[in-house]
Amino acid sequence: MIEIRNPFLPGCHPDPSICRAGDWYYLVCSTFEYLPGLPVLRSRDLVRWETVGHVIDRPGMLDLDGIGSSGGLYAPTIRYGLGLFWVACTLVDREDPARGGNFLVTAADPAGPWSDPVMIDAEGIDPSIAFDDEGRVWLHGTRLARAPEWHDQTEVWVREYSPDERALVGEEHVIWRGAVRGAVWAEGPHLYRIDGRWFLVAAEGGTEFHHAVSVARAEEITGPYIGDRANPVFTHRNLGRTSDVIGAGHADLLQAPDGSWLAVMLAMRAADGRHYPLGRETFLCPVSWEDGWPVFAPGRGRLPRVIPIPWAAGAAPAGSWQPDDRTAGLVAPSDPRWTALRALPAEIATAEDGTWRMPVRATSLQEPSAPSFLGVRQQHADAEARCVLDVRGLAEGESAGIVLRQSERDHVSLVVSRGRAGLRLASEHRRAGETLRRDLGPLAEADDVELTLRGRGYDYVFEHGGVERATADGRDLDASATGGFLGLWIGVFATSAGAEPRGEVRIIRFEYAPARPAPGDR
Ligand code: 6LW
């Protein structure tokens, strides 16, 4: 029996959305300031996935330059309808409504190309899409409530979208403000037409420890919606801080080929019940129906570690893999896991003979712009990354290294710099915008330098030459400590720190692997 182990999409893959088209499921998630944005993964059995492309994968589709960490691309929704794939999403912290806010893109093939974004005249975040039986398209999302008596609450709106006019049309309807008065943030709304009724599934409680799922239903898409008396119908908050999985919420329903129901949702693996360096990851949750209402994780009340997928037997799709299959070993430049910051990898570096040639840029990891940086998500609590850098091309005053990144204000790196007297090694701990740099002495002149980062739970060790050179604590770098929405990235960077850049660094080799796939860790 094929089974899935949660999280089935480990590492920073928050706000998952899934849809089915034919024999395939397609999934997208938030990517914030990283590009390419909104990875599109597909699977036939929910167990083995492959990345088929990214929604935001062309220069100029969206402008992320200057957008601070944990801004950018929030909470996409993917749907299939009217013969097309649709993704709705929000570019946050780009105030110009012509270039930021909620947008729609479509594609005939989810591998792309996706259309240029159509900006949607709607405030707020977490846009979603529904198609009614008459083939009409309905957009919905969440925003700060407008009515004064609902001050600082949020409200879910729904309005028809005209594909011909590429705009919202008709009356807007506010359909939900949360299951419980004072419930923080009704977010991530998704509307479904199920058995002749409309169902709303929404996140509540904020995307942290108190995260929860609420449900409501109506006869018409525009309401009125009646909440499930059991709301919030699913949460891990009642498990308390002894649970090593917290923050479950932001669900999207799906139906399996055998008619059974499931949901994808985010949650965080927190060994101490609080800190989650890997970020918000994508989990699968069984769903049943009772008295016309969905029941999440029936009989358990918490996300299971393993879920049997009986209908998948024999559906071994050609060419797909478990995420793990690809996280052990070399990450070649062609690997779709590579991301850059606010620019596409191909705008930052050139793939050449299996290596990356990365010109030095004046900007550093400390500014909200597009530094010379390429990285991948940390996907395992126990992980090892190793890079071999050709530093011969570094000019005087330039540096390159390996970094464990939460944001431009919070990251730790092991750095090789070229000074007048040659190469020197240093560590840099950046915490809440303050940097502590430690000089670790001269390095013998060499063509290549090997830098290693080993993570074991919350403990990280940076090594050079097999010697520990610096350490970091994941409890200082995770979003619960720093704020924001991201899990940790491991990457390579190069900078002239503001001086006119002249050199380059070549990433001869970058490896990432789970240190040891502990039971339940992926
Ligand atoms: C996402 C929203 C949220 O858009 O976090 O806290 C945002 N809730 O649903 C980013 O993940």
XYZ file of C-alpha atoms and ligand atoms in Angstrom:
533
model
C 0.000 0.000 0.000
C 1.359 3.361 -1.029
C 1.303 5.845 1.828
C 2.202 9.465 2.308
C 4.356 10.801 5.140
C 3.638 14.262 6.472
C 4.785 16.833 5.645
C 4.695 15.569 2.087
C 6.152 18.855 0.878
C 8.830 19.606 3.502
C 10.562 22.924 3.996
C 9.063 26.361 3.408
C 5.964 25.559 1.315
C 3.218 27.581 3.053
C -0.376 28.334 2.081
C -0.710 25.303 -0.240
C -3.484 25.226 -2.825
C -4.367 22.180 -4.912
C -6.650 21.324 -7.795
C -7.301 18.285 -9.943
C -7.354 18.138 -13.735
C -7.846 14.721 -15.295
C -5.521 12.215 -13.639
C -3.258 14.849 -12.142
C -3.201 17.028 -9.049
C -1.474 20.388 -9.216
C -0.217 22.309 -6.188
C 1.174 25.823 -5.632
C 2.413 27.621 -2.495
C 3.662 31.027 -1.344
C 7.188 32.128 -2.184
C 7.363 35.741 -0.900
C 10.537 37.509 -2.115
C 12.052 34.441 -3.751
C 11.965 33.899 -7.517
C 11.002 32.022 -9.608
C 7.717 32.412 -7.774
C 4.851 30.001 -7.072
C 6.229 26.549 -7.955
C 3.738 24.290 -9.747
C 4.070 20.678 -8.613
C 2.077 17.789 -9.999
C 1.282 14.282 -8.846
C -1.098 11.471 -9.668
C -1.041 9.885 -6.233
C -0.242 12.799 -3.863
C 2.832 10.801 -2.834
C 5.293 11.342 -5.630
C 5.566 14.896 -6.936
C 7.494 16.708 -9.588
C 7.971 20.413 -10.130
C 6.722 21.152 -13.632
C 7.433 24.883 -13.577
C 6.769 28.139 -11.815
C 3.952 30.622 -12.339
C 6.202 33.720 -12.059
C 9.178 32.681 -14.158
C 9.832 35.476 -16.636
C 11.674 38.764 -16.142
C 9.228 41.618 -15.810
C 6.137 39.543 -14.931
C 6.181 41.237 -11.531
C 8.608 43.681 -9.921
C 9.783 42.487 -6.501
C 12.781 44.814 -6.197
C 12.777 46.691 -2.914
C 10.091 44.480 -1.345
C 11.235 43.496 2.148
C 11.571 39.949 3.346
C 8.261 38.120 3.927
C 6.634 40.571 1.543
C 6.061 39.552 -2.063
C 3.979 36.597 -3.199
C 1.383 35.503 -0.613
C -1.051 32.592 -0.644
C -1.825 31.610 -4.257
C -4.856 29.574 -5.290
C -4.760 27.186 -8.257
C -7.944 26.001 -9.982
C -8.892 24.322 -13.288
C -11.994 25.613 -15.038
C -13.378 26.660 -18.444
C -10.553 24.662 -20.047
C -7.807 26.686 -18.385
C -5.599 26.645 -15.295
C -6.043 29.708 -13.123
C -3.852 31.079 -10.338
C -4.881 33.985 -8.137
C -2.299 35.499 -5.810
C -1.221 38.727 -4.119
C 1.954 40.742 -4.573
C 2.186 42.317 -1.109
C 4.088 45.548 -0.318
C 3.891 46.878 -3.881
C 1.522 49.774 -3.217
C 0.888 50.808 -6.842
C -2.360 48.937 -7.710
C -1.212 48.726 -11.323
C 1.822 46.686 -10.219
C 0.847 45.134 -6.914
C -1.991 43.635 -4.939
C -4.276 40.829 -6.096
C -3.735 39.397 -9.579
C -4.848 36.551 -11.821
C -2.849 34.506 -14.331
C -4.022 31.691 -16.598
C -2.375 28.950 -18.622
C -3.471 26.141 -20.911
C -0.573 24.074 -19.545
C 0.291 24.339 -15.828
C 3.938 23.905 -16.772
C 3.539 27.276 -18.441
C 3.788 29.702 -20.021
C 1.437 31.548 -17.706
C -0.200 34.740 -18.891
C 1.033 38.109 -17.743
C -0.666 39.047 -14.478
C -4.062 40.731 -14.686
C -4.282 43.035 -11.672
C -7.600 42.719 -9.832
C -9.303 45.752 -8.320
C -9.765 44.217 -4.867
C -8.093 45.041 -1.570
C -6.625 42.463 0.785
C -4.922 39.124 0.314
C -5.549 35.398 -0.223
C -7.616 35.578 -3.413
C -9.346 32.392 -4.526
C -11.399 31.251 -7.499
C -14.631 29.278 -7.908
C -16.665 28.306 -10.982
C -20.414 27.912 -10.663
C -22.667 25.512 -12.568
C -23.415 28.208 -15.139
C -19.702 28.613 -15.940
C -19.453 31.949 -14.133
C -16.172 32.791 -12.405
C -16.232 34.045 -8.811
C -13.233 35.583 -7.065
C -13.096 35.819 -3.321
C -10.507 36.888 -0.782
C -10.004 38.497 2.610
C -9.354 42.079 3.689
C -9.580 44.229 6.778
C -13.271 44.647 7.589
C -14.704 47.969 6.394
C -17.599 48.260 8.832
C -16.434 50.268 11.899
C -18.127 47.855 14.258
C -15.862 45.114 12.876
C -12.741 47.233 13.376
C -9.463 45.256 12.995
C -11.300 42.098 12.076
C -11.154 40.709 8.554
C -13.957 39.958 6.150
C -14.268 37.548 3.240
C -15.696 39.076 0.067
C -16.960 37.391 -3.121
C -17.643 38.959 -6.503
C -18.073 37.745 -10.059
C -15.137 38.012 -12.449
C -15.627 38.612 -16.177
C -12.948 36.855 -18.250
C -13.964 38.975 -21.233
C -13.630 42.252 -19.365
C -10.708 40.891 -17.268
C -12.279 42.629 -14.302
C -14.581 42.110 -11.344
C -18.183 42.869 -12.238
C -21.498 43.092 -10.426
C -22.158 43.453 -6.731
C -19.609 42.575 -4.083
C -20.845 40.429 -1.209
C -19.233 40.212 2.239
C -19.918 36.612 3.247
C -17.874 35.879 6.370
C -16.042 37.616 9.228
C -14.867 34.582 11.117
C -16.585 31.909 13.100
C -16.096 33.530 16.468
C -16.339 37.275 17.163
C -12.798 38.306 17.933
C -11.362 35.281 16.144
C -8.226 36.779 14.673
C -8.059 36.979 10.909
C -10.475 35.007 8.741
C -8.028 34.228 5.929
C -7.218 31.811 3.127
C -10.877 31.547 2.069
C -11.818 28.901 -0.499
C -15.352 28.329 -1.878
C -16.474 24.912 -3.189
C -19.645 23.651 -4.872
C -20.300 20.316 -3.160
C -23.528 18.327 -3.362
C -25.571 21.306 -4.438
C -24.351 23.612 -1.671
C -21.565 26.184 -1.393
C -18.955 25.558 1.291
C -16.462 28.084 2.625
C -13.264 26.822 4.216
C -11.219 29.570 5.873
C -8.212 29.900 8.146
C -8.613 31.673 11.470
C -6.492 32.499 14.470
C -3.478 33.755 12.506
C -0.860 31.581 10.867
C 0.970 30.784 14.071
C 0.272 28.638 17.135
C -3.465 29.519 17.264
C -4.076 28.730 13.598
C -7.373 26.968 12.892
C -9.783 25.933 10.142
C -13.397 27.076 10.066
C -16.210 26.038 7.736
C -19.504 27.586 6.675
C -22.096 26.719 4.041
C -24.807 28.404 1.999
C -27.350 27.649 -0.715
C -26.053 30.496 -2.902
C -22.427 31.488 -3.439
C -23.261 34.968 -2.246
C -24.656 33.630 1.035
C -25.911 33.859 3.639
C -23.319 31.488 5.112
C -24.038 29.549 8.261
C -21.016 28.448 10.276
C -20.488 24.874 11.376
C -21.449 24.653 15.043
C -18.181 22.807 15.573
C -16.106 25.794 14.455
C -13.209 25.998 14.454
C -13.451 22.476 13.038
C -9.735 21.817 13.112
C -6.730 23.150 15.003
C -3.605 21.961 16.757
C -3.690 24.762 19.329
C -5.585 22.625 21.831
C -2.717 20.116 21.739
C -0.625 22.740 23.496
C 3.124 23.203 23.318
C 3.795 19.525 23.875
C 2.768 18.894 20.274
C 5.725 18.823 17.864
C 3.421 19.879 15.048
C 1.787 23.273 15.553
C -0.045 25.939 13.583
C -2.150 23.680 11.337
C -4.416 25.684 9.073
C -4.942 27.348 5.685
C -6.657 24.292 4.183
C -7.689 23.498 0.617
C -10.039 20.563 -0.023
C -9.552 17.900 -2.694
C -11.381 14.746 -3.703
C -9.540 11.519 -4.511
C -10.346 9.293 -7.493
C -12.063 6.842 -5.125
C -14.413 9.594 -3.942
C -12.723 10.074 -0.578
C -11.860 13.588 0.575
C -8.612 15.098 1.755
C -7.181 18.538 2.422
C -3.760 20.064 2.033
C -2.803 22.580 4.691
C 0.206 24.170 6.288
C 1.648 23.271 9.666
C 5.001 23.636 11.394
C 7.296 20.964 12.861
C 8.434 22.453 16.183
C 10.475 20.047 18.293
C 10.030 22.327 21.312
C 6.420 23.160 20.472
C 7.418 26.698 19.552
C 10.313 27.125 17.076
C 10.137 25.943 13.468
C 13.256 26.751 11.392
C 11.935 24.772 8.415
C 8.995 27.147 8.212
C 5.402 26.347 7.373
C 5.325 23.080 5.446
C 2.609 21.350 3.413
C 0.732 18.493 5.075
C -2.080 16.206 3.924
C -5.156 15.688 6.110
C -7.912 13.066 5.692
C -11.443 14.479 5.604
C -14.795 12.768 6.081
C -18.335 14.132 5.902
C -20.888 13.957 8.724
C -24.342 15.532 8.667
C -23.337 17.499 5.596
C -20.181 19.011 7.150
C -16.507 18.171 6.536
C -14.627 16.607 9.447
C -10.844 17.057 9.340
C -8.686 14.181 10.611
C -11.755 12.250 11.780
C -11.218 10.184 14.883
C -7.829 11.814 15.504
C -8.247 15.556 15.690
C -4.640 16.082 14.612
C -2.567 15.705 11.462
C -1.454 12.097 11.026
C 2.205 11.326 10.395
C 1.343 8.718 7.747
C -1.703 8.497 5.496
C -2.441 5.389 3.384
C -3.329 6.186 -0.224
C -5.146 2.987 -1.220
C -6.347 4.357 -4.508
C -2.778 5.123 -5.540
C -1.745 1.458 -5.727
C -0.617 0.775 -9.241
C -0.731 4.427 -10.113
C 3.033 4.752 -10.047
C 3.368 7.756 -12.358
C 6.334 7.736 -14.672
C 8.969 10.343 -13.968
C 7.713 11.537 -10.640
C 9.422 11.172 -7.325
C 9.118 11.746 -3.625
C 10.538 15.132 -2.677
C 13.201 13.209 -0.776
C 14.412 11.501 -3.893
C 15.811 14.801 -5.060
C 17.098 16.215 -1.852
C 19.981 13.799 -1.427
C 23.113 15.056 -3.105
C 24.067 17.366 -5.914
C 21.760 20.266 -6.724
C 22.597 20.914 -10.336
C 21.934 24.344 -11.877
C 19.034 22.807 -13.791
C 17.297 21.818 -10.532
C 13.979 23.722 -10.110
C 14.656 24.128 -6.377
C 17.125 26.942 -7.039
C 15.809 30.389 -6.137
C 17.219 33.876 -6.092
C 16.013 36.984 -4.280
C 13.697 39.365 -6.149
C 15.260 38.288 -9.446
C 15.335 35.040 -11.385
C 18.391 32.790 -10.971
C 19.191 33.298 -14.660
C 19.348 37.057 -14.018
C 21.834 36.494 -11.204
C 24.111 33.754 -12.551
C 24.928 31.737 -15.636
C 24.762 27.961 -15.668
C 27.956 26.728 -17.285
C 29.292 23.152 -17.459
C 27.237 22.073 -14.469
C 28.373 25.042 -12.388
C 26.969 28.481 -11.648
C 29.054 31.482 -12.704
C 27.865 34.227 -10.399
C 29.117 37.779 -10.961
C 29.628 39.751 -7.764
C 26.979 42.417 -7.124
C 27.353 45.555 -5.032
C 24.171 44.806 -3.098
C 24.501 42.449 -0.152
C 22.166 40.092 1.690
C 21.331 42.996 3.988
C 19.316 45.024 1.487
C 15.833 44.269 0.112
C 17.115 44.026 -3.455
C 18.622 41.396 -5.744
C 22.009 40.320 -4.388
C 24.258 37.689 -5.917
C 22.511 34.868 -4.069
C 21.269 31.421 -5.081
C 19.704 29.094 -2.544
C 17.392 26.203 -1.757
C 14.973 25.575 1.086
C 16.163 23.635 4.097
C 13.767 20.697 3.980
C 14.961 18.452 6.796
C 15.447 19.043 10.500
C 18.798 17.240 10.177
C 20.432 18.402 6.977
C 23.827 19.025 5.426
C 24.766 21.465 2.716
C 28.192 21.657 1.147
C 29.463 24.083 -1.461
C 32.743 24.257 -3.349
C 33.455 27.813 -4.527
C 36.091 28.891 -7.056
C 37.157 32.202 -5.498
C 39.968 33.053 -7.917
C 37.630 35.574 -9.559
C 36.981 37.555 -6.389
C 38.525 41.021 -6.622
C 40.069 42.790 -3.628
C 37.349 43.861 -1.208
C 34.886 41.260 -2.439
C 33.611 38.222 -0.562
C 31.580 35.073 -1.038
C 30.234 32.417 1.269
C 27.473 30.107 2.478
C 24.450 31.541 4.287
C 21.582 30.271 6.434
C 18.872 32.844 5.658
C 15.628 33.922 7.251
C 15.686 37.505 5.911
C 17.916 40.463 5.176
C 17.766 41.279 8.892
C 18.355 37.755 10.174
C 20.926 35.375 8.734
C 24.244 33.687 9.553
C 27.072 33.155 7.085
C 30.617 31.822 6.732
C 32.472 34.236 4.457
C 35.683 34.134 2.372
C 36.988 37.637 1.636
C 39.844 38.813 -0.561
C 41.971 41.474 1.057
C 45.319 43.055 0.152
C 47.130 40.254 1.960
C 45.055 37.462 0.449
C 42.058 35.455 1.576
C 40.550 35.593 5.048
C 37.705 33.669 6.676
C 35.012 35.296 8.817
C 31.597 34.563 10.261
C 28.714 37.019 10.202
C 25.753 36.777 12.568
C 23.022 39.212 11.551
C 20.216 39.440 14.093
C 17.372 41.945 13.916
C 19.389 44.098 11.553
C 22.559 44.167 13.664
C 25.675 42.369 12.373
C 28.407 40.733 14.447
C 31.392 39.860 12.248
C 34.153 37.630 13.612
C 37.474 37.429 11.777
C 38.569 33.800 11.669
C 42.021 34.397 10.263
C 43.848 34.033 6.945
C 43.210 31.287 4.418
C 45.943 29.820 2.287
C 45.528 30.980 -1.309
C 43.551 28.339 -3.149
C 41.452 28.038 -6.270
C 38.540 26.362 -4.525
C 37.167 26.720 -1.029
C 34.807 24.163 0.514
C 32.241 25.446 3.043
C 29.810 23.183 4.874
C 26.678 23.769 6.930
C 25.316 21.008 9.129
C 21.943 21.308 10.845
C 20.859 19.014 13.646
C 17.512 20.174 14.923
C 18.013 23.697 16.195
C 21.810 23.462 16.186
C 23.763 24.557 13.105
C 27.523 24.286 12.558
C 29.480 26.004 9.796
C 32.683 24.216 8.828
C 35.728 24.832 6.684
C 38.510 22.292 6.304
C 36.602 19.880 8.516
C 36.871 22.342 11.410
C 33.914 24.022 13.138
C 34.196 27.721 12.455
C 30.815 29.113 13.563
C 27.492 28.008 14.991
C 23.905 29.219 14.802
C 20.714 28.475 16.715
C 17.532 27.876 14.738
C 15.551 29.324 17.637
C 17.135 32.698 16.860
C 16.396 32.470 13.157
C 12.929 30.990 12.840
C 9.870 33.123 12.135
C 8.612 32.821 15.722
C 11.825 34.613 16.805
C 12.271 37.033 13.898
C 8.715 37.627 12.737
C 7.796 37.125 9.126
C 6.545 34.083 7.284
C 9.596 32.235 6.021
C 11.459 29.036 6.729
C 15.233 28.891 6.329
C 17.068 28.876 3.020
C 20.638 27.647 2.542
C 22.520 29.365 -0.236
C 25.639 30.914 -1.687
C 26.233 34.644 -2.013
C 28.899 37.082 -3.263
C 29.137 40.815 -2.708
C 31.387 43.844 -3.025
C 29.416 45.444 -0.167
C 28.557 48.571 -2.066
C 31.807 49.045 -3.965
C 31.848 48.856 -7.744
C 31.738 45.070 -8.367
C 34.491 43.657 -10.565
C 34.747 39.940 -9.873
C 32.816 36.705 -9.870
C 32.544 33.462 -7.935
C 31.878 30.074 -9.478
C 29.734 27.602 -7.581
C 31.628 24.512 -8.614
C 29.358 22.238 -6.620
C 26.387 22.571 -4.248
C 25.086 19.547 -2.363
C 22.109 19.284 -0.041
C 21.005 16.127 1.751
C 19.094 14.990 4.819
C 21.715 14.143 7.411
C 19.736 11.065 8.389
C 16.080 10.611 7.542
C 14.835 10.190 11.105
C 11.435 8.504 11.391
C 8.838 11.118 10.581
C 11.442 13.615 9.366
C 11.722 14.005 5.642
C -1.122 34.411 3.995
C -2.245 34.511 4.997
C -1.494 34.459 6.278
O -1.415 35.166 2.863
O -0.163 34.575 6.077
O -1.381 34.652 8.526
C 0.050 35.013 4.754
N -2.038 34.364 7.402
O -3.198 33.483 4.859
C 1.384 34.606 4.226
O 1.599 33.235 4.365
